[in-house]
Amino acid sequence: MEASVILPILKKKLAFLSGGKDRRSGLILTIPLCLEQTNMDELSVTLDYLLSIPSEKCKARGFTVIVDGRKSQWNVVKTVVLMLQNVVPAEVSLVCVVKPDEFWDKKVTHFCFWKEKDRLGFEVILVSANKLTRYIEPCQLTEDFGGSLTYDHMDWLNKRLVFEKFTKESTSLLDELALINNGGDKGSQQEKERSVDLNFLPSVDPETVLQTGHELLSELQQRRFNGSDGGVSWSPMDDELLAQPQVMKLLDSLREQYTRYQEVCRQRSKRTQLEEIQQKVMQVVNWLEGPGSEQLRAQWGIGDSIRASQALQQKHEEIESQHSEWFAVYVELNQQIAALLNAGDEEDLVELKSLQQQLSDVCYRQASQLEFRQNLLQAALEFHGVAQDLSQQLDGLLGMLCVDVAPADGASIQQTLKLLEEKLKSVDVGLQGLREKGQGLLDQISNQASWAYGKDVTIENKENVDHIQGVMEDMQLRKQRCEDMVDVRRLKMLQMVQLFKCEEDAAQAVEWLSELLDALLKTHIRLGDDAQETKVLLEKHRKFVDVAQSTYDYGRQLLQATVVLCQSLRCTSRSSGDTLPRLNRVWKQFTIASEERVHRLEMAIAFHSNAEKILQDCPEEPEAINDEEQFDEIEAVGKSLLDRLTVPVVYPDGTEQYFGSPSDMASTAEHIRDRMKLVSLKRQQLRHPEMMTTES
């Protein structure tokens, strides 16, 4: 029976154990009767509960029952005394009925209990409150009977409730902990199976129960179970002495079971954590080897352009994003496994290391595949970028080659040719870079077979390889075609340079010839003072004419070369309509002037030669000197020469040009006249010898 069940009855204080003892060390049971009618059933229940508290040893010493009838009637007292026979007949040794001072008929009451003494089994005495100390020590009596023993019924009842609650909870908790602990042992397979069914928590918190027990034990040890603070010194009652070892035993058992329970919980938590880790590891492994690998298997292409490669990169980034979530789980699991390895039992080390190795292998393998795929796509993007740049360079070079060349001069042709060579060199560099990028990409693709996403990638790789080789071959062919066109264009441009050079040189020849003509007319004006000097001048003139002839021939050759080059280039040259007529015109003018110069020099030679013969004193040839015809001839040549000096050179176009300045011509003519005067004087002398004698 628990106090909590009959708590309303116990609160009525129909009976109580104050903790006091009689002289035989028997417990004192007090039944305080009141004016109201006492419920015998409730009293019986109260007595049953109170008598269940002491130990058997304490019960063997008997009870002294104090029936306080001072506020009750005799028949009620009698009923209570008789009821004691049925409740505790063997335990009651003495019943002290505390009577009122003036109430009952002593004779009747005494006679009644005396007659029933043998049948009751215990002695019943009637005693007044002040005489009760004859049978019980004052220190064992409560204040109601003039004693010094302090008793607080509600305090006792509350402590009793705490004790019983602790006892009940601790006992139940011990059963639960024992069940859990026994189920958590790893002894047999059956117990392992039971541990699955017994995976539950205790109904109460063990820490709370232990704390309650410690507080209760502390109060019991401080003798506060049946007393209150500030009371006088008293000896503890048996139920208190009995409660202490009971509480201590329960606490010891609780601590033991709770320690085992904590270990079981730790093992169970570790096992649960291990199972959760194993489950998460398998989730990561299954996803990476399943959907994750399938995603990578589906992405094998490299694209055929920059845009296609960028689209594949974007798709790969999405795949990496999904993988990163699982890699984050991997990092977390790896940390948890490392923590368990540092603090785990030896029996779990093998399993943990196996899980860690499996997880690491799968994650590193998948990460390597992702990195390989990313590097492959990056290499493909760079390859297509170089290919696009090279294609644009080839397009630009081809566009430049397809435009007809119409330069203004040789310098612009040289500049265009230099630009063409630079573009071709840039194409060579670009093609070399494309080959390097392509070969690197092919090497990466060839390494793909080392892991191959778990399948044969020969077909997919062949398509990628064919595409890369096709791009490189196409660029090589385009570059070769451009090179051929560059060679043709280079030859054409070199011919154009040569054409311009020939035209420039031909124009220069015309200039040179014009300068020679100008020099002939302006500086070649002297006819010499005598025949010898004139002959020297004639020889120099002939050399001068040879120089002019060479210049003219050089110009003609250059113009002929321009004609051939124009025919080769299929273009019209300016030489045929400009330079050649100019060259021929200047040469014609030079020829006319040169011939005139020769005629004048030849006439001057004839004039000076004949004049010198006549003027020389030659007695050996008197006939020649006296020949009139010679004088006439000299005079005629002189006059003709003088007339020729005044006549200009007339060109085919009707223009006229004089040799030298008028003063130069006048000086030359004066010299000829002087010579003619000498010849005339000589003639006169020959005609009139007396004149010579007179003069002599």
XYZ file of C-alpha atoms in Angstrom:
696
model
C 0.000 0.000 0.000
C 1.288 3.440 -0.945
C 0.687 6.646 0.923
C -0.250 8.412 -2.288
C -3.216 6.033 -2.708
C -4.692 6.778 0.722
C -3.346 10.300 0.989
C -6.755 11.876 1.884
C -7.170 9.373 4.708
C -3.636 9.858 6.005
C -4.092 13.592 6.008
C -6.907 13.101 8.577
C -4.303 11.923 11.090
C -6.525 9.103 12.396
C -3.360 7.407 13.682
C 0.340 8.074 13.497
C 3.745 6.817 14.510
C 5.453 9.689 16.274
C 8.790 7.949 16.496
C 8.545 7.620 20.261
C 9.279 4.329 22.042
C 8.159 2.730 25.295
C 10.456 1.387 27.929
C 10.683 -1.930 26.086
C 11.825 -0.064 22.920
C 8.511 -0.816 21.313
C 7.043 1.742 18.983
C 4.298 4.023 20.166
C 1.218 4.077 17.943
C -1.034 7.033 18.638
C -4.745 7.050 17.732
C -6.158 10.550 18.418
C -9.963 10.279 18.544
C -11.986 13.413 17.913
C -15.479 14.634 18.683
C -16.738 13.569 15.312
C -17.574 9.974 14.592
C -14.450 8.111 13.563
C -14.652 6.106 10.316
C -13.483 2.657 11.385
C -12.717 1.614 7.816
C -10.462 4.585 7.295
C -8.863 3.960 10.657
C -8.299 0.347 9.733
C -6.674 1.408 6.475
C -4.511 3.896 8.307
C -3.425 1.276 10.849
C -2.669 -1.234 8.134
C -0.473 1.300 6.370
C 1.345 2.424 9.517
C 1.958 -1.123 10.711
C 3.448 -1.985 7.310
C 6.237 0.540 7.781
C 8.310 -0.966 10.662
C 10.522 -3.958 10.135
C 9.687 -7.400 11.403
C 12.320 -7.067 14.077
C 10.743 -3.858 15.272
C 7.286 -5.416 15.194
C 8.536 -8.295 17.343
C 9.207 -5.889 20.188
C 5.527 -4.998 20.198
C 3.614 -1.750 20.064
C 2.295 0.535 22.749
C -0.923 2.041 21.494
C -2.117 5.349 22.896
C -5.817 5.825 22.267
C -6.580 9.442 22.962
C -10.242 9.343 23.963
C -10.405 12.660 25.659
C -12.525 14.051 22.909
C -14.467 10.930 22.091
C -17.130 8.663 23.525
C -16.634 5.407 25.375
C -18.278 3.196 22.849
C -15.965 4.605 20.141
C -12.960 3.942 22.295
C -14.168 0.449 22.979
C -14.672 -0.194 19.279
C -11.167 1.048 18.490
C -9.650 -1.164 21.189
C -11.500 -4.188 19.917
C -10.456 -3.384 16.354
C -6.829 -3.499 17.400
C -7.319 -7.200 18.081
C -8.141 -7.787 14.407
C -5.540 -5.418 12.982
C -2.419 -6.107 15.063
C -3.245 -8.597 17.797
C 0.261 -10.065 18.035
C 2.109 -6.775 17.869
C 0.140 -4.852 20.530
C 1.615 -5.262 24.018
C -0.111 -2.374 25.791
C -3.029 -0.107 25.031
C -3.134 3.126 26.936
C -6.546 4.732 26.758
C -6.244 8.372 27.693
C -9.493 9.214 29.375
C -11.022 12.547 30.058
C -10.934 13.835 33.588
C -14.672 13.429 34.207
C -16.511 11.421 31.729
C -16.700 7.658 31.873
C -17.863 5.347 34.682
C -14.627 3.917 35.922
C -16.193 0.811 37.240
C -17.877 -0.021 34.009
C -14.877 0.630 31.867
C -12.504 -1.160 34.111
C -14.747 -4.153 34.440
C -15.286 -4.347 30.673
C -11.582 -4.359 29.628
C -10.680 -6.637 32.482
C -13.186 -9.198 31.405
C -11.931 -9.033 27.814
C -8.216 -9.142 28.659
C -7.626 -12.783 27.881
C -9.577 -12.608 24.682
C -7.910 -9.407 23.471
C -4.356 -10.631 24.014
C -3.025 -7.337 25.286
C -3.432 -5.213 28.368
C -5.671 -2.193 28.299
C -5.327 0.514 30.881
C -7.219 3.699 31.434
C -4.981 6.592 32.248
C -5.209 10.304 32.360
C -2.846 12.372 30.261
C -0.819 13.561 33.201
C -0.334 9.989 34.411
C 0.840 8.666 31.088
C 4.467 9.336 31.966
C 4.291 6.392 34.367
C 4.383 4.097 31.406
C 6.260 6.132 28.800
C 9.162 8.509 29.137
C 8.215 12.174 28.589
C 10.812 12.518 25.860
C 8.989 9.818 23.927
C 5.639 11.533 24.228
C 4.397 14.296 21.995
C 3.389 17.659 23.298
C -0.296 16.599 23.292
C 0.487 14.269 26.191
C 2.841 16.575 28.011
C 5.985 15.192 26.371
C 8.861 16.885 24.558
C 8.874 14.860 21.345
C 8.255 17.061 18.340
C 6.095 15.600 15.607
C 4.726 17.309 12.474
C 2.269 14.998 10.784
C 2.195 16.821 7.429
C 5.966 17.034 7.356
C 6.161 13.327 8.054
C 3.545 12.634 5.399
C 5.410 14.710 2.797
C 8.688 12.982 3.593
C 6.923 9.657 3.414
C 5.525 10.536 0.011
C 9.004 11.511 -1.159
C 10.457 8.269 0.156
C 7.788 6.108 -1.410
C 7.963 8.010 -4.670
C 11.725 7.581 -4.725
C 11.423 3.924 -3.858
C 8.813 3.362 -6.532
C 10.597 5.349 -9.211
C 14.002 3.913 -8.398
C 12.665 0.362 -8.353
C 10.887 0.875 -11.651
C 13.923 2.624 -13.037
C 16.166 -0.206 -11.905
C 13.935 -2.694 -13.689
C 13.948 -0.601 -16.838
C 17.693 -0.006 -16.708
C 18.323 -3.684 -16.065
C 16.132 -4.550 -19.022
C 17.892 -2.003 -21.223
C 21.333 -2.954 -20.004
C 20.726 -6.657 -20.420
C 19.295 -6.007 -23.861
C 22.303 -3.881 -24.785
C 24.860 -6.566 -23.944
C 26.474 -8.137 -26.961
C 26.476 -11.658 -25.661
C 24.363 -13.813 -27.905
C 22.532 -13.372 -31.149
C 19.211 -13.539 -29.301
C 20.241 -10.672 -27.029
C 21.343 -8.722 -30.058
C 17.909 -9.219 -31.516
C 16.322 -8.144 -28.234
C 18.458 -5.017 -28.165
C 16.616 -3.865 -31.248
C 13.245 -4.238 -29.510
C 14.466 -2.643 -26.278
C 15.816 0.454 -27.889
C 13.825 2.815 -25.687
C 14.506 5.423 -22.997
C 13.678 5.068 -19.276
C 10.286 6.393 -18.195
C 11.954 8.800 -15.751
C 15.172 10.731 -15.812
C 17.842 8.776 -13.901
C 19.640 11.972 -12.950
C 16.480 13.356 -11.369
C 15.848 10.159 -9.437
C 19.443 10.037 -8.208
C 19.267 13.648 -7.118
C 16.023 12.975 -5.251
C 17.586 9.972 -3.555
C 20.639 11.901 -2.464
C 18.511 14.690 -1.032
C 16.348 12.134 0.775
C 19.348 10.310 2.159
C 20.823 13.555 3.343
C 17.654 14.402 5.231
C 17.465 10.934 6.746
C 21.039 11.128 7.890
C 20.352 14.513 9.457
C 17.408 13.030 11.441
C 14.873 15.175 9.710
C 12.613 12.434 8.480
C 10.197 12.577 11.430
C 11.203 15.885 12.920
C 11.512 19.472 11.943
C 14.306 21.966 12.216
C 14.817 23.391 15.661
C 13.428 20.331 17.491
C 15.012 18.771 20.519
C 17.345 15.851 20.350
C 15.654 12.491 19.861
C 16.503 8.958 18.773
C 15.468 8.026 15.258
C 12.630 5.609 14.804
C 13.052 2.233 13.175
C 11.367 3.127 9.934
C 13.869 5.975 9.580
C 16.796 3.713 10.370
C 15.412 1.202 7.930
C 14.875 3.801 5.206
C 18.511 4.924 5.200
C 20.068 1.622 4.126
C 17.183 1.047 1.751
C 17.781 4.402 0.093
C 21.524 3.798 0.066
C 21.049 0.400 -1.483
C 18.733 1.795 -4.104
C 21.173 4.598 -4.822
C 24.048 2.150 -5.180
C 21.995 -0.021 -7.491
C 20.869 3.006 -9.436
C 24.398 4.263 -9.828
C 25.574 0.881 -10.960
C 22.733 0.395 -13.418
C 22.920 4.012 -14.535
C 26.654 3.669 -15.214
C 25.953 0.545 -17.225
C 23.077 2.340 -18.914
C 25.339 5.218 -19.875
C 27.821 2.776 -21.328
C 25.016 1.000 -23.180
C 23.774 4.359 -24.437
C 27.261 5.267 -25.462
C 27.682 1.989 -27.276
C 24.225 2.295 -28.767
C 24.887 5.892 -29.761
C 28.156 4.873 -31.273
C 26.499 1.976 -33.071
C 23.689 4.239 -34.217
C 26.185 6.835 -35.331
C 28.187 4.145 -37.077
C 25.069 2.862 -38.804
C 24.090 6.382 -39.807
C 27.575 6.998 -41.138
C 27.474 3.708 -42.991
C 24.088 4.606 -44.432
C 25.275 8.054 -45.494
C 28.474 6.581 -46.930
C 26.441 4.172 -49.026
C 24.190 7.036 -50.124
C 27.223 9.023 -51.274
C 28.838 5.996 -52.910
C 25.628 4.881 -54.611
C 24.953 8.363 -55.981
C 28.496 8.930 -57.192
C 28.694 5.488 -58.791
C 25.133 5.740 -60.067
C 23.586 9.041 -61.204
C 26.866 10.933 -60.858
C 28.755 8.545 -63.129
C 25.822 8.443 -65.552
C 25.969 12.204 -65.878
C 29.654 12.028 -66.757
C 29.102 9.127 -69.170
C 26.511 11.181 -71.025
C 28.980 14.071 -71.418
C 31.742 12.808 -73.719
C 31.811 15.361 -76.541
C 34.119 18.360 -76.799
C 32.030 20.503 -79.158
C 32.803 21.684 -82.650
C 33.100 25.405 -81.873
C 33.739 27.865 -79.074
C 30.029 28.266 -78.413
C 29.489 24.499 -78.281
C 32.443 24.032 -75.911
C 31.158 26.836 -73.683
C 27.724 25.188 -73.569
C 29.363 21.898 -72.564
C 31.369 23.725 -69.902
C 28.189 25.258 -68.502
C 26.577 21.824 -68.401
C 29.660 20.429 -66.683
C 29.521 23.204 -64.099
C 25.961 22.153 -63.293
C 27.177 18.582 -62.855
C 30.008 19.800 -60.628
C 27.509 21.777 -58.573
C 25.504 18.625 -57.919
C 28.674 16.718 -57.066
C 29.843 19.459 -54.708
C 26.826 18.838 -52.482
C 27.804 15.190 -52.129
C 31.464 16.100 -51.685
C 30.390 18.336 -48.790
C 28.675 15.308 -47.259
C 31.894 13.359 -47.860
C 33.946 15.957 -45.976
C 31.516 15.888 -43.066
C 31.478 12.079 -42.995
C 35.251 11.946 -43.198
C 35.507 14.231 -40.170
C 33.021 12.112 -38.249
C 34.894 8.934 -39.143
C 38.198 10.522 -38.117
C 36.694 11.515 -34.765
C 35.406 7.981 -34.219
C 38.779 6.546 -35.169
C 40.482 8.733 -32.587
C 38.039 7.772 -29.818
C 36.676 4.472 -31.097
C 37.056 0.929 -29.872
C 39.330 -1.506 -31.573
C 36.394 -3.577 -32.729
C 35.121 -0.638 -34.796
C 38.437 0.443 -36.244
C 38.433 -2.073 -39.105
C 34.912 -1.224 -40.142
C 35.503 2.524 -39.867
C 38.711 2.356 -41.841
C 36.988 0.263 -44.486
C 34.168 2.799 -44.780
C 36.641 5.667 -44.892
C 38.725 3.961 -47.569
C 35.695 3.093 -49.666
C 34.312 6.607 -49.410
C 37.669 8.216 -50.182
C 38.313 5.968 -53.175
C 34.949 6.691 -54.750
C 35.074 10.433 -54.069
C 38.643 10.858 -55.269
C 37.932 8.813 -58.368
C 34.841 10.882 -59.137
C 36.672 14.125 -58.403
C 39.459 13.044 -60.750
C 36.926 12.342 -63.470
C 35.341 15.751 -62.968
C 38.721 17.456 -63.063
C 39.721 15.499 -66.163
C 36.484 16.452 -67.883
C 36.938 20.102 -66.930
C 40.525 20.121 -68.213
C 39.427 18.393 -71.404
C 36.693 20.967 -72.051
C 39.095 23.807 -71.258
C 41.631 22.367 -73.689
C 38.872 21.981 -76.306
C 37.786 25.579 -75.748
C 41.353 26.802 -76.192
C 41.752 24.623 -79.300
C 38.579 26.005 -80.870
C 39.614 29.523 -79.868
C 42.977 29.143 -81.627
C 41.209 27.542 -84.601
C 38.771 30.448 -84.818
C 41.564 33.017 -84.602
C 43.524 31.155 -87.269
C 40.430 30.929 -89.463
C 39.906 34.676 -89.142
C 43.561 35.269 -90.017
C 43.233 33.025 -93.068
C 40.032 34.798 -94.068
C 41.765 38.150 -93.745
C 44.765 36.914 -95.728
C 42.505 35.419 -98.388
C 40.498 38.624 -98.581
C 43.709 40.570 -99.041
C 44.826 38.173 -101.785
C 41.490 38.336 -103.565
C 41.645 42.122 -103.882
C 43.392 43.220 -107.089
C 46.612 45.101 -106.490
C 46.627 48.635 -107.859
C 49.416 50.417 -106.021
C 50.550 53.888 -106.930
C 54.258 53.275 -106.707
C 56.885 50.725 -105.795
C 57.060 51.881 -102.162
C 53.405 51.065 -101.602
C 53.966 47.688 -103.254
C 56.866 47.025 -100.913
C 54.699 47.986 -97.938
C 51.864 45.764 -99.146
C 54.285 42.916 -99.722
C 55.700 43.350 -96.209
C 52.193 43.305 -94.738
C 51.441 40.160 -96.732
C 54.581 38.456 -95.400
C 53.682 39.451 -91.841
C 50.202 38.015 -92.205
C 51.600 34.795 -93.618
C 54.055 34.576 -90.740
C 51.216 35.174 -88.268
C 49.288 32.362 -89.958
C 52.327 30.073 -89.586
C 52.527 30.903 -85.876
C 48.780 30.370 -85.473
C 48.894 27.019 -87.257
C 51.803 25.909 -85.092
C 49.833 26.912 -81.994
C 46.813 25.016 -83.317
C 48.928 21.897 -83.817
C 50.257 22.154 -80.262
C 46.783 22.672 -78.796
C 45.381 19.888 -80.938
C 48.122 17.446 -79.991
C 47.661 18.249 -76.310
C 43.930 17.696 -76.664
C 44.515 14.388 -78.466
C 46.854 13.284 -75.682
C 44.191 14.078 -73.098
C 41.565 12.159 -75.070
C 43.884 9.167 -75.339
C 44.254 9.187 -71.542
C 40.465 9.051 -71.189
C 40.565 5.287 -71.684
C 42.389 4.892 -68.351
C 39.092 5.318 -66.469
C 36.585 5.716 -69.317
C 33.599 6.386 -67.038
C 33.189 2.659 -66.705
C 32.471 2.021 -70.392
C 34.109 1.771 -73.809
C 34.652 5.251 -75.192
C 36.422 4.228 -78.408
C 33.556 5.378 -80.623
C 33.104 8.678 -78.823
C 36.850 9.275 -78.778
C 37.073 8.502 -82.486
C 34.540 11.208 -83.250
C 36.465 13.712 -81.136
C 39.789 12.657 -82.649
C 38.405 12.846 -86.187
C 37.022 16.304 -85.481
C 40.326 17.595 -84.101
C 42.377 16.093 -86.926
C 39.831 17.357 -89.453
C 40.111 20.898 -88.122
C 43.908 20.790 -88.230
C 43.939 19.302 -91.745
C 41.419 21.852 -92.983
C 43.493 24.682 -91.555
C 46.606 23.177 -93.128
C 44.929 23.008 -96.546
C 43.622 26.541 -96.247
C 47.043 27.734 -95.189
C 48.636 25.876 -98.128
C 46.191 27.466 -100.570
C 46.948 30.858 -99.093
C 50.670 30.183 -99.376
C 50.273 29.297 -103.050
C 48.278 32.444 -103.618
C 50.860 34.429 -101.674
C 53.599 33.031 -103.903
C 51.682 34.122 -106.993
C 50.907 37.479 -105.455
C 54.518 37.886 -104.363
C 55.752 37.169 -107.896
C 53.215 39.573 -109.317
C 54.111 42.253 -106.840
C 57.827 41.750 -107.454
C 57.144 42.102 -111.168
C 55.176 45.246 -110.420
C 58.081 46.529 -108.380
C 60.335 45.732 -111.302
C 57.878 47.414 -113.655
C 57.824 50.536 -111.559
C 61.586 50.391 -111.306
C 61.908 50.101 -115.079
C 59.502 52.962 -115.581
C 61.347 55.063 -113.045
C 64.705 54.227 -114.626
C 63.317 54.895 -118.103
C 62.046 58.257 -116.953
C 65.446 58.865 -115.431
C 67.061 57.984 -118.756
C 64.842 60.573 -120.423
C 65.921 63.096 -117.836
C 69.548 62.207 -118.353
C 69.175 62.504 -122.121
C 67.433 65.834 -121.684
C 70.287 66.993 -119.512
C 72.796 65.871 -122.159
C 70.837 67.772 -124.796
C 70.759 70.812 -122.595
C 74.492 70.548 -121.966
C 75.115 70.129 -125.716
C 73.241 73.263 -126.573
C 74.508 75.409 -123.724
C 78.111 74.382 -123.218
C 79.255 72.692 -126.414
C 79.564 75.928 -128.415
C 83.310 76.488 -129.058
C 84.664 75.629 -132.495
C 88.359 75.843 -131.598
C 91.087 78.378 -132.405
C 92.913 76.135 -134.858
C 92.449 72.849 -136.637
C 94.067 70.784 -133.939
C 91.856 72.143 -131.201
C 88.786 71.694 -133.351
C 89.713 68.087 -134.009
C 89.990 67.530 -130.230
C 86.573 69.099 -129.762
C 85.148 66.836 -132.464
C 86.591 63.750 -130.767
C 85.101 64.808 -127.408
C 81.781 65.432 -129.056
C 81.753 61.951 -130.540
C 82.365 60.485 -127.047
C 79.635 62.698 -125.710
C 77.346 61.328 -128.398
C 78.309 57.786 -127.424
C 77.230 58.525 -123.837
C 73.938 59.881 -125.083
C 73.518 56.858 -127.347
C 74.091 54.521 -124.371
C 71.548 56.456 -122.317
C 69.024 56.235 -125.099
C 69.643 52.518 -125.601
C 69.302 51.940 -121.816
C 66.002 53.777 -121.796
C 64.787 51.776 -124.795
C 65.724 48.506 -123.077
C 63.901 49.540 -119.903
C 60.805 50.459 -121.884
C 60.930 47.161 -123.720
C 61.143 45.409 -120.318
C 58.081 47.338 -119.136
C 56.195 46.131 -122.173
C 57.100 42.515 -121.363
C 56.166 42.991 -117.681
C 52.874 44.615 -118.604
C 52.071 41.727 -120.852
C 52.915 39.322 -118.018
C 50.868 41.338 -115.521
C 48.112 41.973 -118.054
C 48.094 45.621 -117.297
C 48.699 48.811 -119.242
C 51.854 50.731 -118.532
C 52.297 54.446 -118.674
C 55.565 53.975 -120.565
C 53.999 53.198 -123.923
C 51.992 56.404 -123.948
C 54.293 58.795 -122.135
C 57.872 57.799 -121.476
C 58.641 56.240 -124.876
C 57.471 59.241 -126.937
C 59.374 61.539 -124.642
C 62.475 59.406 -124.985
C 62.186 59.329 -128.774
C 61.475 63.047 -128.939
C 64.448 63.982 -126.781
C 66.664 61.570 -128.657
C 65.553 63.036 -131.999
C 66.291 66.500 -130.713
C 69.672 65.375 -129.434
C 70.471 63.712 -132.761
C 69.619 66.848 -134.736
C 71.619 69.053 -132.407
C 74.507 66.596 -132.411
C 74.591 66.427 -136.190
C 74.549 70.197 -136.370
C 77.411 70.294 -133.922
C 79.369 67.800 -136.039
C 78.769 69.771 -139.225
C 79.947 72.946 -137.614
C 83.057 71.266 -136.185
C 83.859 69.636 -139.524
C 83.438 72.982 -141.343
C 85.620 74.606 -138.702
C 88.300 71.951 -139.205
C 88.232 72.491 -142.987
C 88.347 76.255 -142.523
C 91.188 76.208 -140.032
C 93.194 73.626 -141.977
C 93.064 75.556 -145.249
C 93.631 78.846 -143.517
C 96.632 77.532 -141.694
C 98.173 76.223 -144.952
C 97.824 79.554 -146.604
C 98.930 81.602 -143.681
C 102.066 79.532 -143.161
C 105.052 80.717 -145.123
C 105.763 77.663 -147.399
C 108.241 78.558 -150.239
C 108.394 74.921 -151.267
C 104.796 75.078 -152.520
C 104.396 78.419 -154.209
C 101.892 77.082 -156.629
C 99.511 76.039 -153.908
C 99.713 79.284 -152.139
C 99.145 81.245 -155.218
C 96.140 79.253 -156.147
C 93.175 81.583 -156.121
C 90.782 78.755 -155.792
C 91.995 77.930 -152.333
C 91.424 81.453 -151.208
C 87.971 81.395 -152.609
C 87.236 78.092 -150.937
C 88.449 79.321 -147.560
C 86.416 82.457 -147.929
C 83.369 80.426 -148.929
C 83.781 77.984 -145.981
C 84.264 80.865 -143.596
C 81.197 82.636 -144.784
C 79.212 79.412 -144.715
C 80.408 78.727 -141.159
C 79.464 82.245 -140.117
C 76.070 81.843 -141.660
C 75.589 78.455 -139.888
C 76.394 80.016 -136.559
C 73.461 82.335 -136.957
C 71.050 79.584 -137.948
C 69.176 77.835 -135.028
C 68.633 74.124 -134.670
C 65.165 73.309 -135.921
C 63.393 70.296 -134.314
C 60.776 68.160 -136.065
C 58.024 69.818 -134.093
C 59.109 73.185 -135.491
C 60.756 74.545 -132.393
C 64.120 76.231 -132.662
C 67.109 76.206 -130.336
C 70.414 78.098 -130.574
C 73.783 76.858 -129.415
C 74.885 78.907 -126.505
C 74.098 82.534 -125.928
C 74.331 85.312 -128.601
C 77.501 86.637 -127.009
C 79.059 83.174 -127.215
C 78.136 82.950 -130.915
C 79.411 86.482 -131.490
C 82.766 85.631 -129.941
C 83.097 82.514 -132.103
C 82.064 84.402 -135.221
C 84.559 87.213 -134.448
C 87.364 84.679 -134.196
C 86.426 83.244 -137.614
C 86.267 86.730 -139.156
C 89.694 87.509 -137.802
C 91.060 84.392 -139.387
C 89.306 85.254 -142.643
C 90.872 88.713 -142.542
C 94.290 87.166 -142.190
C 93.620 84.897 -145.131
C 92.426 87.848 -147.199
C 95.516 89.860 -146.311
C 97.655 86.911 -147.282
C 95.902 86.773 -150.579
C 96.580 90.403 -151.273
C 100.211 89.980 -150.416
C 100.499 87.195 -152.871
C 98.875 89.283 -155.516
C 101.087 92.301 -154.978
C 104.523 91.203 -153.878
C 105.752 94.819 -153.878
C 103.475 95.414 -151.033
C 105.271 92.756 -149.055
C 108.607 94.323 -149.953
C 107.436 97.776 -148.956
C 106.173 96.463 -145.751
C 109.429 94.741 -145.193
